[in-house]
Coordinates of C-alpha atoms and ligand atoms in Angstrom, one line a residue:
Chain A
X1 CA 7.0 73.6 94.0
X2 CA 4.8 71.5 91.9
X3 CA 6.4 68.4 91.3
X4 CA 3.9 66.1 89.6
X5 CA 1.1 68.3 88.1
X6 CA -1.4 66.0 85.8
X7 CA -3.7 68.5 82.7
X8 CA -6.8 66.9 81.8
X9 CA -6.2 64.1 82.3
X10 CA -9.0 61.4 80.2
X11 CA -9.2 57.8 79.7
X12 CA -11.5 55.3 78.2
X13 CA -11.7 51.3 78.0
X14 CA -13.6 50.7 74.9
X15 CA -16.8 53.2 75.5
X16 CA -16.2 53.1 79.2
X17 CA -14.9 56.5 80.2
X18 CA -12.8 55.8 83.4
X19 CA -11.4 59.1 83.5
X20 CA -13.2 62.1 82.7
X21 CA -10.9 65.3 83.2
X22 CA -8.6 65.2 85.9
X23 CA -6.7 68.2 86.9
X24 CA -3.9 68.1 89.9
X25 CA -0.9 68.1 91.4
X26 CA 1.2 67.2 93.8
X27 CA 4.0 69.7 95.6
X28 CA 7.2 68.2 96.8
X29 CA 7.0 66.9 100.4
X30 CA 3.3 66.7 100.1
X31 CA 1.3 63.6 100.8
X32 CA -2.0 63.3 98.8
X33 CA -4.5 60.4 99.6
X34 CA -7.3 59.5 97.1
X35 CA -10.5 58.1 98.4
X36 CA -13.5 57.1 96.4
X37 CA -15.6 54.6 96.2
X38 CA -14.9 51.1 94.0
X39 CA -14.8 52.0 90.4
X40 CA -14.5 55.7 90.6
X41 CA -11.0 55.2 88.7
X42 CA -8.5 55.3 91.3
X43 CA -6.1 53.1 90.0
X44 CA -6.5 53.7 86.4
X45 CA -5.3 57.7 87.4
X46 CA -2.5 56.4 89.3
X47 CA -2.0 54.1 86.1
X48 CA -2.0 57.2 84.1
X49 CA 0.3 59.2 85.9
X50 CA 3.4 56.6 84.7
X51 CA 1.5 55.4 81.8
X52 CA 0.9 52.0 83.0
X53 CA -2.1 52.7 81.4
X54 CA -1.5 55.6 78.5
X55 CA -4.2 58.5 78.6
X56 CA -6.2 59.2 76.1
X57 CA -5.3 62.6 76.1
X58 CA -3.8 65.2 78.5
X59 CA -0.4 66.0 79.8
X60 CA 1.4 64.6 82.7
X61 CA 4.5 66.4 84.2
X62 CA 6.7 65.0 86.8
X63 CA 9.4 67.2 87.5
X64 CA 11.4 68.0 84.8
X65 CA 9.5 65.7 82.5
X66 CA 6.9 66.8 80.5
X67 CA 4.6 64.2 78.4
X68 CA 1.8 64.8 76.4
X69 CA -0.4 62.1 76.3
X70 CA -2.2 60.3 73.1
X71 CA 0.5 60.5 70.7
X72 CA 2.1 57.6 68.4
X73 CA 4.3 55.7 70.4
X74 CA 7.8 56.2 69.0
X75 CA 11.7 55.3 70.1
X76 CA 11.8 59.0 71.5
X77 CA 8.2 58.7 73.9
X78 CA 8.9 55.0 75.0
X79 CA 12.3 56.7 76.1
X80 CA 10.8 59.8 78.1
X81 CA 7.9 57.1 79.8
X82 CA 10.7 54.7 80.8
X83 CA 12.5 58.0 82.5
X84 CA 9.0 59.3 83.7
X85 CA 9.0 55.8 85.5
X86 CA 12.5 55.3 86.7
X87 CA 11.9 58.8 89.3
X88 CA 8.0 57.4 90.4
X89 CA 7.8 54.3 93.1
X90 CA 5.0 52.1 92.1
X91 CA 3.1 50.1 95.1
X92 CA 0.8 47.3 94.2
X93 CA -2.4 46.1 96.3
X94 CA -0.7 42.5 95.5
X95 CA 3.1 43.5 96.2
X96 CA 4.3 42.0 92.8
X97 CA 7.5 41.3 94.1
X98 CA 9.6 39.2 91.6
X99 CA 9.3 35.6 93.4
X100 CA 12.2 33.6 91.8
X101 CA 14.3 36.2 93.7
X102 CA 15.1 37.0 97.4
X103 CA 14.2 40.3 99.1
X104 CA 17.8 41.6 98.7
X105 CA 17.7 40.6 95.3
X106 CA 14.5 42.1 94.2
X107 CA 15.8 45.3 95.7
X108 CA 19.1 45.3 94.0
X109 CA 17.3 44.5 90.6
X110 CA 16.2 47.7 89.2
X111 CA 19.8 49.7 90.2
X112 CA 21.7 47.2 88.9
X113 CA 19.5 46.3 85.4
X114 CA 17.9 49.8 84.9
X115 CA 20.9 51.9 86.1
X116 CA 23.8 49.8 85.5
X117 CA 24.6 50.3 89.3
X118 CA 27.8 48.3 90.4
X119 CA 26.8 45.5 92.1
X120 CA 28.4 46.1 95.5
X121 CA 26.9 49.5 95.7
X122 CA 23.4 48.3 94.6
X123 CA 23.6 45.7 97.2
X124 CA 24.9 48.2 100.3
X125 CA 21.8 50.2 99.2
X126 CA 19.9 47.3 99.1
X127 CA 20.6 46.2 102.6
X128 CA 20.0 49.9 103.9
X129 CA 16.8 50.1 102.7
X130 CA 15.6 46.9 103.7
X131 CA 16.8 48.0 107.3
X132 CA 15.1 50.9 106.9
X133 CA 11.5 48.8 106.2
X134 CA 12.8 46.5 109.4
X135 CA 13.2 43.7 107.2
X136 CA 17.7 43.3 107.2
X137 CA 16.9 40.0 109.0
X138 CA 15.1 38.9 106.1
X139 CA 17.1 39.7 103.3
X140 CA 17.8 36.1 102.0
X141 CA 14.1 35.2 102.2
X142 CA 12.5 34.7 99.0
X143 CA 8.9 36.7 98.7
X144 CA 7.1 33.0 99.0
X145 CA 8.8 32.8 102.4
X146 CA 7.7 36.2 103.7
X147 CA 4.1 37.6 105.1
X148 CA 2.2 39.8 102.9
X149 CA 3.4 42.8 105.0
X150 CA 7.0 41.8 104.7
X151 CA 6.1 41.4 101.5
X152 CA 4.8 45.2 100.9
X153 CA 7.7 46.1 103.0
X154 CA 10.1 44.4 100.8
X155 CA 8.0 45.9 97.7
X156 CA 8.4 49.7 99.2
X157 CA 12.3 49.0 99.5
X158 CA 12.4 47.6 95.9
X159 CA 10.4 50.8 94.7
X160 CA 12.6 53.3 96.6
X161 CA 16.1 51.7 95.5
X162 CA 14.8 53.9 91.8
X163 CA 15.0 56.8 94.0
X164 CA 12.3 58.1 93.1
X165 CA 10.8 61.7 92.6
X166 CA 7.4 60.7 94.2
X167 CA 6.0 57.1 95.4
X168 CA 2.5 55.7 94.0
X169 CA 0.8 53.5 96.1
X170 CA -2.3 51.4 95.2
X171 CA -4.6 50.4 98.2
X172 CA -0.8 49.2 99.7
X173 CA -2.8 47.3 102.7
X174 CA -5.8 46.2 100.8
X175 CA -4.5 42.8 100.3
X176 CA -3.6 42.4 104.0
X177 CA -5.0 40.6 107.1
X178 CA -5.9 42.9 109.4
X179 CA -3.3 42.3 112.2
X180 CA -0.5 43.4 109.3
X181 CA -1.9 46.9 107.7
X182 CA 0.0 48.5 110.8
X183 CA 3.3 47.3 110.3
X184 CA 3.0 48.3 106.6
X185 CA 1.7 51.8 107.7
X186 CA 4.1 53.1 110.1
X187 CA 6.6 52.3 107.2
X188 CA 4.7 54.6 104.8
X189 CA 4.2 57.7 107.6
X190 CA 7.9 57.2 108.6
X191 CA 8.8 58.0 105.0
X192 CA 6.3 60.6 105.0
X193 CA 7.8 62.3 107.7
X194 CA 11.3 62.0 106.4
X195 CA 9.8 64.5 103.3
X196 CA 9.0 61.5 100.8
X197 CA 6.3 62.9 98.1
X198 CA 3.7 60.4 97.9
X199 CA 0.5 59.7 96.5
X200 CA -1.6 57.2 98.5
X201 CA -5.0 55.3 97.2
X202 CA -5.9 54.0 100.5
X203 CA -9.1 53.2 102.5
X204 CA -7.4 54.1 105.7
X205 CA -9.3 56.7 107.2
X206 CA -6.6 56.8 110.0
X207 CA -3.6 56.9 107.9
X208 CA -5.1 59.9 106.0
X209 CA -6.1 61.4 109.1
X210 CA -2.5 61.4 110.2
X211 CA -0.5 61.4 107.5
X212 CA -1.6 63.2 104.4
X213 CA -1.6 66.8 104.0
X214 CA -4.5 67.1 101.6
X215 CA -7.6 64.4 100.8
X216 CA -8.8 64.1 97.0
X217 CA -12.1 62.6 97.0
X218 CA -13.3 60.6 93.6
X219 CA -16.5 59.6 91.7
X220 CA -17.0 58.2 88.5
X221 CA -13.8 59.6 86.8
X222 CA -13.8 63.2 88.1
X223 CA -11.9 64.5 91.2
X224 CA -15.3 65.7 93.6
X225 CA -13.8 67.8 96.4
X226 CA -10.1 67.9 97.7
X227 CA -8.7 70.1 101.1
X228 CA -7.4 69.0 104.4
X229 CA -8.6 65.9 106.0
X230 CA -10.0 68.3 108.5
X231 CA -12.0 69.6 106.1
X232 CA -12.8 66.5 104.1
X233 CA -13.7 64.1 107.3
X234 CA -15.1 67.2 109.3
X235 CA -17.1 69.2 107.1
X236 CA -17.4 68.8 103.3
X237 CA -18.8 70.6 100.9
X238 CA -20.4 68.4 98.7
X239 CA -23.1 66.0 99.9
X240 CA -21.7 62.9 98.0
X241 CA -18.1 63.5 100.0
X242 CA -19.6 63.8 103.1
X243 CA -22.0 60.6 102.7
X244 CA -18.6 58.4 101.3
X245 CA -16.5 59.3 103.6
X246 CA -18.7 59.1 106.6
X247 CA -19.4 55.7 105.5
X248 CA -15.5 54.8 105.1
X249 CA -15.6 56.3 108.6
X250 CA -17.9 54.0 110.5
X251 CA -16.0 50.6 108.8
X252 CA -13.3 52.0 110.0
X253 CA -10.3 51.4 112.1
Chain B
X1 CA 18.7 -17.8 75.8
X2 CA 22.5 -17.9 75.2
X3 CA 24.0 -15.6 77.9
X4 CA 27.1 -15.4 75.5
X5 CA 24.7 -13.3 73.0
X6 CA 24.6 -10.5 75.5
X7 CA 28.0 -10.5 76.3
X8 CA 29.1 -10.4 72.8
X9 CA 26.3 -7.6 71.4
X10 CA 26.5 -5.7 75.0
X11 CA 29.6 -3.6 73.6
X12 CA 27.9 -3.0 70.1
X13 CA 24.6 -2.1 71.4
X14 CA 26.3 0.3 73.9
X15 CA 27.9 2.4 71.5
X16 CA 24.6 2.4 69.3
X17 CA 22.9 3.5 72.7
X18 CA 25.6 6.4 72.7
X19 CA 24.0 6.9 69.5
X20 CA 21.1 7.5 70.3
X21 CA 22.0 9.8 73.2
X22 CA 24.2 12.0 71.2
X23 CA 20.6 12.5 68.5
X24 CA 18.7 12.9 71.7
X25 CA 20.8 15.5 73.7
X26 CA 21.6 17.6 70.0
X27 CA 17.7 17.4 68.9
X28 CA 16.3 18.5 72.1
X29 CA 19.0 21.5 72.0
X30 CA 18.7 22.3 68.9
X31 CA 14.5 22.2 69.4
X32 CA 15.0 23.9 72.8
X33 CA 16.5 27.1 71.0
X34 CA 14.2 26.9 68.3
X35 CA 11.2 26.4 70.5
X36 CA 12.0 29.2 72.5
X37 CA 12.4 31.9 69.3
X38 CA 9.3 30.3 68.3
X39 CA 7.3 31.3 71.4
X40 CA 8.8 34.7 71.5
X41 CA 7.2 35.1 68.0
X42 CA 4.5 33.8 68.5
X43 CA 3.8 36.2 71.7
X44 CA 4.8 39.2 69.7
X45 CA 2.9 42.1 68.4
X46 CA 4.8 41.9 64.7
X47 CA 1.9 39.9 63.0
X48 CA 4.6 38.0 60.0
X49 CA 6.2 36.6 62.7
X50 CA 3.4 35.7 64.7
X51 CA 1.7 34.3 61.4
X52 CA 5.6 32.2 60.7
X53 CA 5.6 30.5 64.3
X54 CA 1.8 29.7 64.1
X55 CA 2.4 27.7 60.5
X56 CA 5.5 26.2 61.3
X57 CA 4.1 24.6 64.4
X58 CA 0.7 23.5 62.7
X59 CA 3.2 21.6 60.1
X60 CA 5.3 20.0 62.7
X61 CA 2.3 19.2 64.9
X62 CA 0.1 18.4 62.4
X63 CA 1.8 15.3 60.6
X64 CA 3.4 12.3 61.8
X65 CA 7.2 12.4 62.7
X66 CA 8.1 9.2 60.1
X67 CA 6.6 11.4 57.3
X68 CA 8.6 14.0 58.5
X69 CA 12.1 12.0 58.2
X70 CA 10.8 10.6 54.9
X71 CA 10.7 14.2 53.2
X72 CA 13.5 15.3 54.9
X73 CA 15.7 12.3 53.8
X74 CA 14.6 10.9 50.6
X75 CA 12.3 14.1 49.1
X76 CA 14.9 17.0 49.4
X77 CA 17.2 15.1 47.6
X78 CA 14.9 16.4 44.6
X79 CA 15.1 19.6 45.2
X80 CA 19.0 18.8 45.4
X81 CA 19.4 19.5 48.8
X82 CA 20.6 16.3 49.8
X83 CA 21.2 15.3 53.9
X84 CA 23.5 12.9 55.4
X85 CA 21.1 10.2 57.3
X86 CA 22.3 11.5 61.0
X87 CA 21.8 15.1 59.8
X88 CA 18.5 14.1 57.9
X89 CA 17.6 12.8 61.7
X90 CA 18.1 14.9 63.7
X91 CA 16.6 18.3 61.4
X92 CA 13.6 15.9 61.7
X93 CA 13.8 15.1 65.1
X94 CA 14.3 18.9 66.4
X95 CA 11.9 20.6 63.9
X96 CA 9.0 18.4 65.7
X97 CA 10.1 18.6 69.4
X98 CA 10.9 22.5 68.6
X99 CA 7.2 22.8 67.6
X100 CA 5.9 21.4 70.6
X101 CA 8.5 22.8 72.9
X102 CA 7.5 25.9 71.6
X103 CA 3.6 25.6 72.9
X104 CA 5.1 24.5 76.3
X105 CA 7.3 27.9 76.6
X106 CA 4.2 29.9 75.2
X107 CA 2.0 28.9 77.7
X108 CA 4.4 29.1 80.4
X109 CA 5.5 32.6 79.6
X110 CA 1.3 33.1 79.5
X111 CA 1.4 31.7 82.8
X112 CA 3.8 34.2 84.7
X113 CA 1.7 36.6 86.7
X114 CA 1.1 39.7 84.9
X115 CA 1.8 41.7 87.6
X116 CA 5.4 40.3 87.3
X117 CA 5.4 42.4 84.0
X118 CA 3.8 45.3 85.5
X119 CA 6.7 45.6 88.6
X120 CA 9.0 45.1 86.1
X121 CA 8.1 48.4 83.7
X122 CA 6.6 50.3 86.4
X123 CA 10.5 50.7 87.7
X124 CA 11.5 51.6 84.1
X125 CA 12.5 47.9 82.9
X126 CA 12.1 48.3 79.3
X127 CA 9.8 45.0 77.8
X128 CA 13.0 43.0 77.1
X129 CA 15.0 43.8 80.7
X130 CA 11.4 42.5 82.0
X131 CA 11.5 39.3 80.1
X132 CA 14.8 38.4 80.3
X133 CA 15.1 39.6 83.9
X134 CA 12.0 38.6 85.4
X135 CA 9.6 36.7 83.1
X136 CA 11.5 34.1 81.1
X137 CA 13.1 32.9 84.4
X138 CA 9.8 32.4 86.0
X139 CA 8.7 30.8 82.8
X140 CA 11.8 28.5 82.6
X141 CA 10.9 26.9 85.6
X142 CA 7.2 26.9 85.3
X143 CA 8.0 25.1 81.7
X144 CA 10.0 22.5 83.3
X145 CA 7.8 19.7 83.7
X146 CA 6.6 19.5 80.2
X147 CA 10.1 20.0 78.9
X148 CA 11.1 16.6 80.3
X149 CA 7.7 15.3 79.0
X150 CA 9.0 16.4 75.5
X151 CA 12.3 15.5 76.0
X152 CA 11.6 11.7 77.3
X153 CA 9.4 11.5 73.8
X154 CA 11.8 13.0 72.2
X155 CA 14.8 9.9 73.0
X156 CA 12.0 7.2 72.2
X157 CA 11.2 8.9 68.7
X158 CA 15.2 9.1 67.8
X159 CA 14.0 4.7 67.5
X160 CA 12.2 6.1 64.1
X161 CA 15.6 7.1 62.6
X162 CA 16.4 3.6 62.5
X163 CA 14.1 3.7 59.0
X164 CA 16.2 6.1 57.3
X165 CA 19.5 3.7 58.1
X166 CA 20.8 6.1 61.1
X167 CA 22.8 3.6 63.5
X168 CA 21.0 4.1 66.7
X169 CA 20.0 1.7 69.2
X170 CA 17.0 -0.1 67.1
X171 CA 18.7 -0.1 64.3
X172 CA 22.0 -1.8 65.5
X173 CA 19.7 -4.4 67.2
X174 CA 17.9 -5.2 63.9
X175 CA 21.8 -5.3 62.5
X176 CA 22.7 -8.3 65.2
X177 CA 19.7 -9.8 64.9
X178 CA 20.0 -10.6 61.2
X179 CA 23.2 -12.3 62.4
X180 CA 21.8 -13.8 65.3
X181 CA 18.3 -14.5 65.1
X182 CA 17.7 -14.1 69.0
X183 CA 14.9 -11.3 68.3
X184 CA 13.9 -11.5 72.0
X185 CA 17.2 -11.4 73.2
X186 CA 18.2 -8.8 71.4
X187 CA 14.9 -6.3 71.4
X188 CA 15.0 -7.0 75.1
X189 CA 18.0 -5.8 75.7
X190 CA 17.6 -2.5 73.4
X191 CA 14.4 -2.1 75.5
X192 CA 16.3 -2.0 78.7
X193 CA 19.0 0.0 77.5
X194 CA 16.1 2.2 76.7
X195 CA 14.7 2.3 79.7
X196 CA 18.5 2.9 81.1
X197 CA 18.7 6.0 79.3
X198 CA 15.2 7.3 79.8
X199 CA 15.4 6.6 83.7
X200 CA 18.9 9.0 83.7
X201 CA 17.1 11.6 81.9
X202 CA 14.3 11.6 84.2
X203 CA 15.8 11.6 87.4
X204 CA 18.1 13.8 86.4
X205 CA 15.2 16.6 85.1
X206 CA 13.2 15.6 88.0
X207 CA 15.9 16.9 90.4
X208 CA 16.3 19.8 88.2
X209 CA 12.6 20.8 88.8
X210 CA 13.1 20.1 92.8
X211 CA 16.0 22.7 92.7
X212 CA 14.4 25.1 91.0
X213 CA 10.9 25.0 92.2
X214 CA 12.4 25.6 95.7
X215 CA 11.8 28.8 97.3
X216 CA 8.0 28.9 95.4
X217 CA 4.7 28.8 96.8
Ligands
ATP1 N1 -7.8 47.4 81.7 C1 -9.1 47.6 81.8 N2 -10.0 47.3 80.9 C2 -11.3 47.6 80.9 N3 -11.8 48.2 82.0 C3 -11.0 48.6 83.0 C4 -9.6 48.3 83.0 N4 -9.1 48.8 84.1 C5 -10.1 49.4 84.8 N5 -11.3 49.3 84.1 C6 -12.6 49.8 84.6 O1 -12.5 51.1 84.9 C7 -13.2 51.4 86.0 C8 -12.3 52.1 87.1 O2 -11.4 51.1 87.5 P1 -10.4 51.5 88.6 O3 -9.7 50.2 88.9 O4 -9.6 52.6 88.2 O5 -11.3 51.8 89.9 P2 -10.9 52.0 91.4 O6 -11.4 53.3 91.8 O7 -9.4 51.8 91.6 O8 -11.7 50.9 92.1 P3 -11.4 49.9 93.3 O9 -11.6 50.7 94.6 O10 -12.3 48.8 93.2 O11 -9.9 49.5 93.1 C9 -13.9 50.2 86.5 O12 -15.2 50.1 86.1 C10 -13.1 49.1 85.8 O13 -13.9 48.0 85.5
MG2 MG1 -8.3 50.2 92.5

């Protein structure tokens, strides 16, 4: 079962087109990582999908929600976007984790403002996930006080209190010395395998390797070659996969 | 200098200083609420009110506070709108700190990362959850600083009230020194009642800005 499926997908900044027509989706359980080189439009798709950035034109479905993009931005649409992103997890490269609040807090805040959860029960929720990231100890820190991977563990917790139909992440590790991408990782492929649908921009050749089920491979706004990361690392199709991720391969950890 | 001068204007003087505390503390409210409705318009996409914040603050910045109090006080009259001196005072006083307190909140709202925002919608926030959740209180504190600044200008320019017959501080020591004629005395000791006041103020905002600016990088 499909559970995000994105139609032609197209976006422009001024006369820059970002994204050209992007077709795919995403089934539940499935994990999906996007490679491509810097500039091929990454983000802005994963953007478009909640409509952090809204799409020029095409349709975006997430389960049950169906939104066509382009149109006038009424009561009704900002409505159906604000549900399209209350069931998607967003990840940031730099965390974004509210700072004037502590871990616990920032993962108590959407609940308790978005979905008027009582404040005990956002805060038991709270507390679980942050055990489940390995982070209970820190729950009174505040982000300032934390390492950038606590951080993006604190930041995964905060995105999965929404419960969310599927989890974005944006090059989750990018931002991070190299000693704490693992501890960040293993947090990811532990939800993975608990059945956690997620979508993964990532230049972790390893993590992909490991964790995802299929490999979409971009360039300049238009989705090249996707399959298996057996396929895509061992024997592409297309020339320009082959090249880019041979290259990603030999920086690689 | 006649030591029984103090002691017989100290009492006086301290409830014109009260005086001038009380214009201070309801201006820089007053200018604090309307500095911040300011900023919000002024940051919003609705281009009247945009165009409203921008003129009123080019007005209030724009021309000296003393002209201000004069057109408040003796020009409305004309127009029949006509202000007790205190009330006259302290329009005047929080229309100008308002326009500048407004600036301070603008910028500091401008200066909350963006990615603050972005957390904030991305989990379904809608734009005013995010800014009074997540933004405003970042901004608050990041506004601090020149808030005091404005507010510590603000208790020195209640002085200018004086003009318009308002018994503050200055004015009640002009009162005793037609009595007295010990200037010196007299302005001395409204300067370091003054000072008392602002020093209070300060220490008191600069402990504010310690507590909040705690757990920040
Ligand atoms: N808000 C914006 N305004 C204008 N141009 C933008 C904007 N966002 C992205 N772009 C442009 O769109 C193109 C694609 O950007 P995008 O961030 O999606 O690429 P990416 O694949 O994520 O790259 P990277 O690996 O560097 O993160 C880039 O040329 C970028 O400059
Ligand atoms: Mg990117």
């Amino acid at each position: 079962m499909e559970i995000v499926e994105l139609k032609n997908i197209k976006k422009s900044f001024g006369d820059h087109v970002v994204l050209k027509d992007i077709n795919f989706s995403v089934g539940k359980n499935e994990v999906v990582v996007i490679m491509g080189p810097s500039g091929s439009g990454k983000s802005t798709l994963l953007r478009c999908i909640t409509f952090l950035e809204e799409p020029d034109g095409g349709k975006v479905k997430l389960g049950e929600f169906n939104l066509q993009a382009g149109l006038p931005l009424n009561k009704e649409r900002k409505n159906m976007i604000r549900a399209l992103r209350q069931n998607t997890g967003f990840v940031f490269q730099q965390f974004n984790l509210f700072s004037h609040r502590t871990a616990l807090e920032n993962v108590m805040e959407g609940p308790i403002v978005i979905k008027k959860m009582d404040r005990q029960k956002a805060k038991e929720n709270a507390i679980e996930l942050l055990s489940k990231v390995g982070l209970a100890d820190k729950m009174d820190h505040y982000p300032a006080q934390l390492s950038g991977g606590q951080q993006q563990r604190v930041a995964i917790a905060r995105a999965l209190s929404m419960k969310p139909m599927v989890m974005l992440y944006d090059e989750p590790t990018s931002a991070l010395d190299p000693e704490l991408v693992r501890e960040v990782l293993l947090v990811m492929k532990e939800l993975a395998k608990e059945g956690m649908t997620m979508i993964v921009v990532t230049h972790e050749r390893g993590f992909a390797r490991d964790v995802a089920d299929r490999v979409v491979f971009m360039e300049d706004g238009l989705v090249v070659e996707e399959g298996s990361p057996e396929k895509m690392f061992g024997s592409p199709v297309k020339e320009r996969t082959r090249e880019f991720l041979q290259d990603v391969g030999k920086e690689g950890r | 200098m006649d030591l029984s001068i103090i002691i017989d204007s100290l009492p006086v003087l301290l409830k014109a200083t009260m005086v001038t505390v009380l214009l201070a503390v309801v201006s820089v409210i007053i200018a604090l609420i309307l500095g911040f409705f300011t900023a919000l318009a002024r940051i919003s996409k609705i281009k009247v009110l945009k165009a409203i914040g921008s003129i009123y603050i080019s007005i209030f910045r724009g021309t000296p506070l003393l002209v201000q109090i004069f057109v408040i006080y003796y020009g409305l009259p004309q127009i029949d709108i006509e202000l007790s001196p205190i009330t006259s005072g302290i329009l005047a006083l929080s229309l100008n700190a308002g326009a500048y307190l407004s600036e301070s909140f603008r910028a500091a709202i401008l200066a909350v990362d963006k990615g603050q925002m972005e957390a904030a919608v991305s989990m379904g926030m809608t734009y005013w959850q995010a800014m009074r959740r997540v933004i405003l209180p970042q901004s608050i504190r990041i506004a601090i600083p020149t808030l005091s600044n404005t507010y510590i200008i603000l208790i020195k320019d209640t002085s200018l009230v004086s003009v318009i017959t308002v018994t503050e501080l200055l004015q009640m020591s002009s009162l005793i020194i037609a009595k007295t004629f010990e200037p010196l005395t007299i302005y001395l000791l409204a300067a370091a009642l003054y000072w008392v006041v602002i020093t209070f103020f300060t220490a008191l905002l600069d402990r504010l800005e310690k507590r909040t600016s705690k757990h920040v990088a």
